């Protein structure tokens, strides 16, 4: 067995790629592992026209290290399309291009032996002075030892209880859609979920991307198809100084805030909403095809059964009454949920958890693991209730990675403070004493 790594990364999605990219100048022994054979970014939802909801400047490195060779601009230059890209003058870039950028970074890191694809970490054991990662590499078992871990293994699809026993080729989570390429010609398709994913799916269904459905039912628990709030003051919730204040609050206060700020991260982008509305307008008023859609906001899916086709039992919250609909295909756009990654199960009993069974993360995104003094388990993307609504988003990925790297090397390699921001979130500390 090799000597222990200083850091092993589990997962190579954008969050851990960012850590790997920021470590590139460090003389540390580190390697990242991902179970996929080759890099891809949510391939099951790579739908035509899907756009990044975040500026491309909030890439893996630029916000903390603009001269880093793994920036989006470096990628454009390497691909020799910098000027063409600028001329396209896009308000939002396509997710396909961002995925290609991520794959470009992953390929370069793999070439330097900093990333190993096709390596699924099955279990992490604690061997007192280091962690031991039990891995499946192309069907063979491998062991890797590391003193510290950085875990960014993504989230799991959320499936409503009533749909769980019925999962099949005709009832599945949206995350699988593009991989399944469902044939919908002549079918009644129910899209369950009124967020960005539901909206993108409805648009693609109406555009005949997988054939022409007889009818599309769009079910949303929210009282309407609500917009993502991307206005400037709301965007300040996605800034380092806000996250630091949020992290200091009590658990109960943080829960309230996450609930109240939902639409800053979970709504539908305005461009998608406008495109949908215009499409519905055309269908109903110009093409006489109003029967082809049923827009059902304020409905919660409570029951699902199958007798030939699916029967959906909904609760109409506007009227407080049950309703029933039939569909031949059900696509669940019901989001993703934070869970403790399976490979950390052997350590679960020793992690400090909050009252809801979630990991408690410190300021540097490290979990509190009893009996592992001096060794860290960083968790990225799993701290919505410790670091706020920016946590599952790309917005602060580079800043968060910089915090992890600083903590790992024990010095301020990257400037992660944002003193002088335009908002005064807190009067704690120096400013408060200056006023007093
Ligand atoms: C369709 C979609 C679009 C999104 N668009 C945006 C956007 O525009 N803007 C924004 O801010 N956010 C967006 N998000 C939210 C968020 O930024 C992404 O989900 C992001 O990919 C999260 O990064 P990650 O690295 O934590 O996880 P993931 O990208 O999910 O990557 C996790 C990786 O870990 C690997 N892995 C898991 N378990 C193991 C294991 N045991 N061993 C080895 N490897 C493992 C997986 O193979 C995977 O490659 C989007 C999310 C989705 C689903």
Coordinates of C-alpha atoms and ligand atoms in Angstrom, one line a residue:
X1 CA 0.0 0.0 0.0
X2 CA 1.2 3.5 -0.8
X3 CA 2.1 6.1 1.9
X4 CA -1.0 8.0 3.0
X5 CA -2.1 11.0 0.9
X6 CA -2.4 14.4 2.6
X7 CA -5.9 14.7 1.1
X8 CA -8.2 12.3 -0.8
X9 CA -11.2 13.8 -2.6
X10 CA -14.3 11.8 -3.0
X11 CA -16.3 12.9 -6.1
X12 CA -15.1 15.2 -8.9
X13 CA -18.1 17.3 -9.6
X14 CA -17.6 21.1 -9.7
X15 CA -17.2 21.5 -5.9
X16 CA -14.2 19.1 -5.6
X17 CA -12.7 20.1 -9.0
X18 CA -12.5 23.6 -7.5
X19 CA -10.5 22.3 -4.5
X20 CA -8.2 20.3 -6.8
X21 CA -7.7 23.3 -9.1
X22 CA -6.8 25.6 -6.1
X23 CA -4.3 23.0 -4.8
X24 CA -2.4 22.8 -8.0
X25 CA 0.6 24.9 -6.8
X26 CA 0.9 23.0 -3.5
X27 CA 3.5 20.5 -2.8
X28 CA 1.0 18.1 -1.1
X29 CA 0.1 14.6 -1.8
X30 CA -3.5 14.7 -3.0
X31 CA -5.8 12.9 -5.3
X32 CA -9.4 13.0 -6.2
X33 CA -11.6 9.9 -7.1
X34 CA -14.8 9.8 -9.1
X35 CA -16.9 6.7 -9.8
X36 CA -17.8 7.8 -13.4
X37 CA -15.7 6.4 -16.2
X38 CA -15.4 9.8 -17.8
X39 CA -16.4 13.2 -16.6
X40 CA -19.9 14.5 -17.1
X41 CA -22.1 17.0 -15.3
X42 CA -25.7 16.0 -14.6
X43 CA -25.9 14.3 -18.1
X44 CA -29.5 13.2 -17.5
X45 CA -30.6 16.8 -17.4
X46 CA -28.5 18.1 -20.3
X47 CA -31.6 19.3 -22.2
X48 CA -31.5 21.5 -25.3
X49 CA -31.4 25.1 -24.3
X50 CA -30.5 24.5 -20.7
X51 CA -28.7 27.5 -19.3
X52 CA -26.3 28.0 -16.4
X53 CA -28.1 30.0 -13.7
X54 CA -24.8 31.5 -12.5
X55 CA -22.2 33.8 -14.1
X56 CA -19.4 31.9 -15.9
X57 CA -17.0 34.2 -14.0
X58 CA -18.1 32.3 -10.8
X59 CA -16.1 29.3 -12.3
X60 CA -13.9 26.9 -10.3
X61 CA -11.2 29.4 -9.5
X62 CA -11.7 33.0 -10.7
X63 CA -13.4 34.5 -7.6
X64 CA -10.3 33.7 -5.4
X65 CA -7.5 33.1 -7.9
X66 CA -8.1 34.9 -11.3
X67 CA -4.7 33.8 -12.7
X68 CA -5.3 30.1 -12.0
X69 CA -4.8 28.0 -15.2
X70 CA -8.1 26.3 -14.6
X71 CA -10.4 29.3 -15.2
X72 CA -13.3 29.4 -17.6
X73 CA -11.4 32.1 -19.6
X74 CA -8.3 29.9 -19.8
X75 CA -10.6 27.2 -21.2
X76 CA -12.0 29.5 -23.8
X77 CA -8.4 30.6 -24.9
X78 CA -7.3 26.9 -24.9
X79 CA -10.3 26.1 -27.1
X80 CA -9.4 29.1 -29.4
X81 CA -12.9 30.6 -29.2
X82 CA -12.4 33.6 -26.8
X83 CA -13.4 36.3 -29.3
X84 CA -16.3 34.3 -30.8
X85 CA -17.5 33.7 -27.2
X86 CA -17.5 37.4 -26.5
X87 CA -19.2 38.3 -29.7
X88 CA -22.0 35.9 -28.9
X89 CA -22.8 38.3 -26.0
X90 CA -24.9 35.7 -24.1
X91 CA -26.7 36.8 -20.9
X92 CA -26.4 33.2 -19.7
X93 CA -24.2 30.5 -21.1
X94 CA -25.4 27.0 -21.9
X95 CA -25.0 24.3 -19.4
X96 CA -23.5 22.2 -22.2
X97 CA -20.5 24.6 -22.5
X98 CA -20.0 24.7 -18.8
X99 CA -20.0 20.9 -18.6
X100 CA -17.4 20.9 -21.4
X101 CA -15.3 23.3 -19.3
X102 CA -15.5 21.0 -16.3
X103 CA -14.5 18.0 -18.4
X104 CA -11.5 20.0 -19.7
X105 CA -10.4 20.7 -16.2
X106 CA -11.0 17.1 -15.1
X107 CA -8.9 15.8 -18.1
X108 CA -6.0 18.0 -17.3
X109 CA -6.0 17.0 -13.6
X110 CA -6.3 13.4 -14.6
X111 CA -3.2 13.9 -16.8
X112 CA -1.3 15.1 -13.8
X113 CA -2.5 12.1 -11.7
X114 CA -4.4 14.3 -9.4
X115 CA -7.8 12.8 -10.5
X116 CA -8.6 9.2 -11.0
X117 CA -11.9 8.5 -12.8
X118 CA -13.7 5.1 -12.7
X119 CA -12.9 4.8 -9.0
X120 CA -15.9 4.4 -6.7
X121 CA -15.2 4.9 -3.0
X122 CA -17.4 2.2 -1.3
X123 CA -16.4 2.6 2.3
X124 CA -14.3 4.9 4.4
X125 CA -12.7 3.3 7.5
X126 CA -10.9 5.1 10.3
X127 CA -7.5 3.5 11.0
X128 CA -6.6 6.0 13.8
X129 CA -3.8 7.9 12.0
X130 CA -5.4 7.9 8.6
X131 CA -8.6 7.1 6.7
X132 CA -8.7 4.0 4.6
X133 CA -10.8 4.3 1.4
X134 CA -12.1 1.0 0.1
X135 CA -12.5 1.4 -3.7
X136 CA -13.9 -0.4 -6.6
X137 CA -11.7 0.4 -9.6
X138 CA -12.9 -1.3 -12.8
X139 CA -14.3 -4.3 -10.8
X140 CA -11.1 -4.7 -8.7
X141 CA -10.8 -3.7 -5.0
X142 CA -8.3 -1.1 -4.1
X143 CA -7.2 0.6 -0.8
X144 CA -6.1 4.2 -0.5
X145 CA -5.0 5.8 2.7
X146 CA -5.3 9.5 3.4
X147 CA -5.0 11.8 6.4
X148 CA -7.7 14.2 5.4
X149 CA -10.8 13.8 3.2
X150 CA -12.8 16.2 1.1
X151 CA -16.2 14.8 0.2
X152 CA -18.4 16.3 -2.5
X153 CA -20.4 13.3 -3.7
X154 CA -23.5 15.2 -4.8
X155 CA -27.0 14.9 -3.6
X156 CA -29.6 12.1 -4.1
X157 CA -32.9 12.4 -6.1
X158 CA -35.9 13.1 -3.8
X159 CA -38.7 10.7 -4.6
X160 CA -42.1 11.3 -2.9
X161 CA -43.2 8.2 -0.8
X162 CA -46.2 7.5 -3.0
X163 CA -44.1 7.2 -6.1
X164 CA -41.4 5.1 -4.7
X165 CA -43.0 1.6 -5.3
X166 CA -44.0 2.6 -8.9
X167 CA -40.6 3.7 -10.2
X168 CA -40.1 2.3 -13.7
X169 CA -39.5 3.2 -17.3
X170 CA -42.8 5.2 -17.1
X171 CA -42.3 6.8 -13.7
X172 CA -38.8 8.2 -13.0
X173 CA -36.9 11.1 -11.6
X174 CA -36.0 13.9 -13.9
X175 CA -32.3 13.4 -13.4
X176 CA -32.6 10.4 -15.7
X177 CA -34.6 12.0 -18.5
X178 CA -31.9 12.7 -21.1
X179 CA -30.4 9.3 -20.5
X180 CA -33.7 7.5 -21.0
X181 CA -34.9 9.6 -24.0
X182 CA -38.5 8.8 -23.2
X183 CA -40.8 8.2 -26.2
X184 CA -43.8 10.4 -25.5
X185 CA -45.6 10.5 -28.8
X186 CA -49.4 10.5 -28.2
X187 CA -49.0 10.1 -24.4
X188 CA -50.3 12.0 -21.4
X189 CA -47.2 13.1 -19.5
X190 CA -47.4 14.4 -15.9
X191 CA -44.5 16.6 -14.9
X192 CA -44.4 16.8 -11.1
X193 CA -42.5 19.8 -9.7
X194 CA -42.7 23.5 -10.4
X195 CA -39.0 24.5 -10.2
X196 CA -36.4 25.1 -12.9
X197 CA -36.2 21.4 -13.9
X198 CA -39.9 21.0 -14.2
X199 CA -40.1 24.2 -16.4
X200 CA -37.3 23.0 -18.7
X201 CA -38.9 19.6 -19.1
X202 CA -42.3 21.1 -20.0
X203 CA -40.7 23.4 -22.6
X204 CA -38.8 20.5 -24.1
X205 CA -42.0 18.3 -24.1
X206 CA -44.0 21.0 -25.8
X207 CA -41.2 21.5 -28.4
X208 CA -41.6 17.8 -29.3
X209 CA -38.1 16.9 -28.2
X210 CA -39.1 13.3 -27.5
X211 CA -42.1 13.2 -29.8
X212 CA -45.4 15.0 -29.5
X213 CA -47.3 14.2 -26.3
X214 CA -51.1 14.2 -26.3
X215 CA -51.2 16.2 -23.1
X216 CA -48.7 17.7 -20.7
X217 CA -49.9 18.1 -17.1
X218 CA -47.6 20.4 -15.0
X219 CA -48.1 20.0 -11.3
X220 CA -46.6 22.4 -8.8
X221 CA -47.0 22.4 -5.0
X222 CA -46.3 26.2 -5.0
X223 CA -49.2 28.5 -5.5
X224 CA -47.9 29.5 -8.9
X225 CA -44.9 29.0 -11.2
X226 CA -42.7 31.4 -9.2
X227 CA -39.5 33.2 -10.4
X228 CA -36.0 32.8 -9.2
X229 CA -35.1 36.0 -7.5
X230 CA -31.9 37.2 -9.2
X231 CA -32.1 40.8 -8.2
X232 CA -28.9 42.5 -6.8
X233 CA -29.8 42.7 -3.1
X234 CA -31.0 39.1 -3.0
X235 CA -27.8 38.1 -4.7
X236 CA -25.9 39.4 -1.7
X237 CA -27.1 36.3 0.2
X238 CA -24.6 34.5 -2.1
X239 CA -21.6 36.4 -0.8
X240 CA -18.9 35.3 1.7
X241 CA -19.6 38.0 4.3
X242 CA -23.3 36.9 4.5
X243 CA -22.3 33.2 4.8
X244 CA -20.0 34.0 7.7
X245 CA -22.7 35.9 9.6
X246 CA -25.3 33.1 8.8
X247 CA -22.9 30.5 10.2
X248 CA -22.7 32.3 13.6
X249 CA -26.6 32.2 14.0
X250 CA -28.5 29.7 16.2
X251 CA -29.7 26.5 14.5
X252 CA -33.3 27.5 14.9
X253 CA -32.7 30.9 13.2
X254 CA -30.8 29.3 10.4
X255 CA -33.7 26.9 9.7
X256 CA -36.1 29.9 9.5
X257 CA -33.9 31.8 7.1
X258 CA -33.3 28.8 4.7
X259 CA -37.1 28.4 4.5
X260 CA -37.7 32.1 3.9
X261 CA -35.0 32.4 1.2
X262 CA -36.2 29.5 -0.9
X263 CA -37.0 31.4 -4.1
X264 CA -33.5 33.0 -4.2
X265 CA -32.2 29.5 -5.2
X266 CA -35.1 27.4 -6.2
X267 CA -37.4 29.5 -8.4
X268 CA -37.6 29.4 -12.2
X269 CA -35.4 31.8 -14.2
X270 CA -37.2 34.7 -15.8
X271 CA -36.2 33.8 -19.3
X272 CA -37.6 30.3 -18.9
X273 CA -40.8 31.6 -17.5
X274 CA -41.3 34.1 -20.4
X275 CA -40.6 31.4 -23.0
X276 CA -43.1 29.1 -21.3
X277 CA -45.8 31.7 -21.0
X278 CA -45.4 32.7 -24.7
X279 CA -45.6 29.0 -25.6
X280 CA -48.8 28.5 -23.6
X281 CA -50.3 31.6 -25.1
X282 CA -49.6 30.3 -28.6
X283 CA -51.1 26.9 -27.9
X284 CA -54.2 28.2 -26.2
X285 CA -55.0 31.3 -28.3
X286 CA -53.4 30.9 -31.7
X287 CA -53.1 27.1 -32.4
X288 CA -56.3 26.0 -30.7
X289 CA -54.4 23.3 -28.8
X290 CA -55.4 24.3 -25.2
X291 CA -56.4 20.7 -24.5
X292 CA -52.7 19.7 -24.9
X293 CA -51.7 21.3 -21.6
X294 CA -53.0 21.4 -18.0
X295 CA -51.3 23.9 -15.8
X296 CA -51.9 22.8 -12.2
X297 CA -50.1 25.1 -9.7
X298 CA -51.1 24.8 -6.0
X299 CA -51.4 21.0 -6.2
X300 CA -49.6 18.5 -4.1
X301 CA -49.1 14.9 -5.3
X302 CA -50.5 12.8 -2.4
X303 CA -51.4 9.5 -4.1
X304 CA -50.1 7.6 -7.1
X305 CA -51.4 4.3 -8.3
X306 CA -51.3 2.4 -11.6
X307 CA -54.1 0.5 -13.3
X308 CA -53.0 0.5 -16.9
X309 CA -52.2 4.3 -16.8
X310 CA -51.3 6.2 -13.7
X311 CA -53.9 7.9 -11.5
X312 CA -52.5 10.9 -9.7
X313 CA -54.3 12.0 -6.5
X314 CA -53.6 15.7 -5.9
X315 CA -54.6 18.1 -3.2
X316 CA -55.6 21.5 -4.5
X317 CA -54.4 23.9 -1.8
X318 CA -56.3 26.9 -3.3
X319 CA -59.7 25.3 -2.8
X320 CA -58.7 22.8 -0.2
X321 CA -60.1 19.9 -2.3
X322 CA -58.8 16.6 -3.7
X323 CA -58.5 16.2 -7.5
X324 CA -57.6 13.2 -9.7
X325 CA -55.9 13.1 -13.1
X326 CA -54.6 10.3 -15.4
X327 CA -51.3 10.1 -17.2
X328 CA -49.3 7.5 -19.1
X329 CA -45.8 8.8 -18.0
X330 CA -44.8 10.5 -14.8
X331 CA -41.6 12.5 -14.5
X332 CA -40.6 13.6 -11.0
X333 CA -39.0 16.9 -10.9
X334 CA -39.0 16.8 -7.1
X335 CA -35.5 17.9 -6.5
X336 CA -32.5 16.5 -4.7
X337 CA -31.9 15.9 -1.0
X338 CA -28.8 16.3 1.2
X339 CA -27.8 13.0 2.7
X340 CA -24.6 11.7 4.4
X341 CA -22.8 9.9 1.5
X342 CA -23.1 6.0 1.8
X343 CA -19.3 5.6 1.8
X344 CA -19.2 7.5 5.2
X345 CA -21.7 5.1 6.9
X346 CA -18.9 3.4 8.9
X347 CA -18.1 6.7 10.5
X348 CA -21.7 7.9 11.0
X349 CA -22.0 7.2 14.7
X350 CA -19.0 9.4 15.4
X351 CA -20.1 12.5 13.5
X352 CA -21.7 15.3 15.4
X353 CA -25.2 15.7 14.0
X354 CA -27.9 18.3 14.5
X355 CA -31.4 17.5 15.7
X356 CA -32.5 16.6 12.2
X357 CA -29.6 14.1 11.7
X358 CA -27.6 16.5 9.5
X359 CA -23.8 16.9 9.7
X360 CA -22.7 20.0 11.7
X361 CA -20.0 21.8 9.7
X362 CA -17.5 24.3 11.1
X363 CA -16.6 27.6 9.3
X364 CA -14.1 25.7 7.1
X365 CA -16.7 23.1 6.1
X366 CA -15.2 20.4 8.2
X367 CA -17.5 17.9 10.0
X368 CA -16.9 17.2 13.7
X369 CA -15.7 13.6 13.8
X370 CA -15.1 12.3 17.4
X371 CA -11.6 10.8 17.9
X372 CA -10.1 12.2 14.7
X373 CA -8.1 15.1 16.2
X374 CA -5.8 16.8 13.7
X375 CA -7.5 15.1 10.7
X376 CA -10.3 16.7 8.8
X377 CA -13.4 15.5 6.8
X378 CA -14.5 18.4 4.7
X379 CA -18.0 18.2 3.3
X380 CA -18.9 20.3 0.3
X381 CA -22.5 21.0 -0.8
X382 CA -24.0 19.5 2.4
X383 CA -24.2 22.6 4.6
X384 CA -27.4 24.3 3.6
X385 CA -28.4 24.6 7.3
X386 CA -24.9 25.6 8.5
X387 CA -23.7 27.9 5.7
X388 CA -27.0 28.9 4.0
X389 CA -28.7 28.7 0.6
X390 CA -25.6 29.3 -1.4
X391 CA -24.2 26.0 -0.2
X392 CA -25.7 23.7 -3.0
X393 CA -25.0 26.3 -5.7
X394 CA -22.0 27.1 -7.9
X395 CA -21.9 30.7 -6.8
X396 CA -19.5 30.3 -3.9
X397 CA -17.8 27.1 -5.0
X398 CA -14.4 28.7 -5.5
X399 CA -14.6 30.7 -2.3
X400 CA -15.6 27.6 -0.3
X401 CA -12.8 25.6 -1.9
X402 CA -10.3 28.4 -0.9
X403 CA -11.5 28.1 2.7
X404 CA -10.9 24.4 2.6
X405 CA -7.5 24.8 1.1
X406 CA -6.5 27.4 3.6
X407 CA -7.6 25.2 6.5
X408 CA -5.8 22.2 5.1
X409 CA -2.4 24.0 4.6
X410 CA -2.9 26.0 7.8
X411 CA -2.3 29.5 6.3
X412 CA -4.2 32.2 4.4
X413 CA -3.1 31.1 0.9
X414 CA -6.2 32.6 -0.6
X415 CA -8.0 35.8 0.6
X416 CA -11.4 34.6 1.7
X417 CA -12.5 37.7 3.5
X418 CA -14.8 40.3 1.8
X419 CA -14.3 43.3 4.1
X420 CA -16.0 46.5 2.8
X421 CA -19.0 44.8 1.2
X422 CA -21.9 47.2 0.7
X423 CA -24.2 45.4 3.1
X424 CA -23.9 45.6 6.9
X425 CA -25.2 42.2 7.9
X426 CA -23.9 42.4 11.5
X427 CA -22.7 45.0 13.9
X428 CA -20.8 42.3 15.9
X429 CA -17.1 42.9 16.4
X430 CA -15.1 46.0 15.6
X431 CA -17.9 48.1 14.0
X432 CA -20.1 47.7 17.0
X433 CA -17.4 48.8 19.5
X434 CA -16.6 51.7 17.2
X435 CA -20.2 53.0 17.4
X436 CA -20.3 52.4 21.2
Ligands
LIG1 C1 -29.4 19.9 -13.7 C2 -28.7 20.7 -12.7 C3 -28.3 22.0 -13.1 C4 -27.7 22.9 -12.1 N1 -27.4 24.1 -12.5 C5 -26.9 25.0 -11.7 C6 -26.5 26.3 -12.0 O1 -26.8 26.7 -13.2 N2 -26.0 27.1 -11.1 C7 -25.8 26.7 -9.8 O2 -25.3 27.5 -9.0 N3 -26.0 25.5 -9.4 C8 -26.6 24.6 -10.3 N4 -26.9 23.3 -9.9 C9 -26.6 22.9 -8.5 C10 -25.2 22.5 -8.2 O3 -24.3 23.5 -8.6 C11 -24.8 21.2 -8.9 O4 -25.6 20.2 -8.5 C12 -23.3 20.8 -8.7 O5 -23.0 19.8 -9.7 C13 -23.0 20.3 -7.4 O6 -21.6 19.9 -7.4 P1 -21.0 18.7 -6.6 O7 -19.6 18.6 -7.0 O8 -21.3 18.8 -5.1 O9 -21.8 17.4 -7.0 P2 -22.0 16.6 -8.4 O10 -21.9 17.5 -9.6 O11 -23.3 15.8 -8.2 O12 -20.8 15.6 -8.5 C14 -20.6 14.6 -7.5 C15 -19.6 13.6 -8.1 O13 -19.3 12.7 -7.1 C16 -19.2 11.4 -7.7 N5 -19.4 10.4 -6.6 C17 -20.5 10.2 -5.9 N6 -20.2 9.3 -5.0 C18 -19.0 8.8 -5.2 C19 -18.2 7.8 -4.6 N7 -18.7 7.1 -3.6 N8 -17.0 7.5 -5.1 C20 -16.5 8.3 -6.1 N9 -17.2 9.2 -6.7 C21 -18.4 9.5 -6.3 C22 -20.2 11.4 -8.8 O14 -19.9 10.4 -9.8 C23 -20.2 12.8 -9.3 O15 -19.4 13.0 -10.4 C24 -27.5 22.4 -10.8 C25 -27.9 21.2 -10.4 C26 -28.5 20.3 -11.3 C27 -29.0 19.0 -10.9

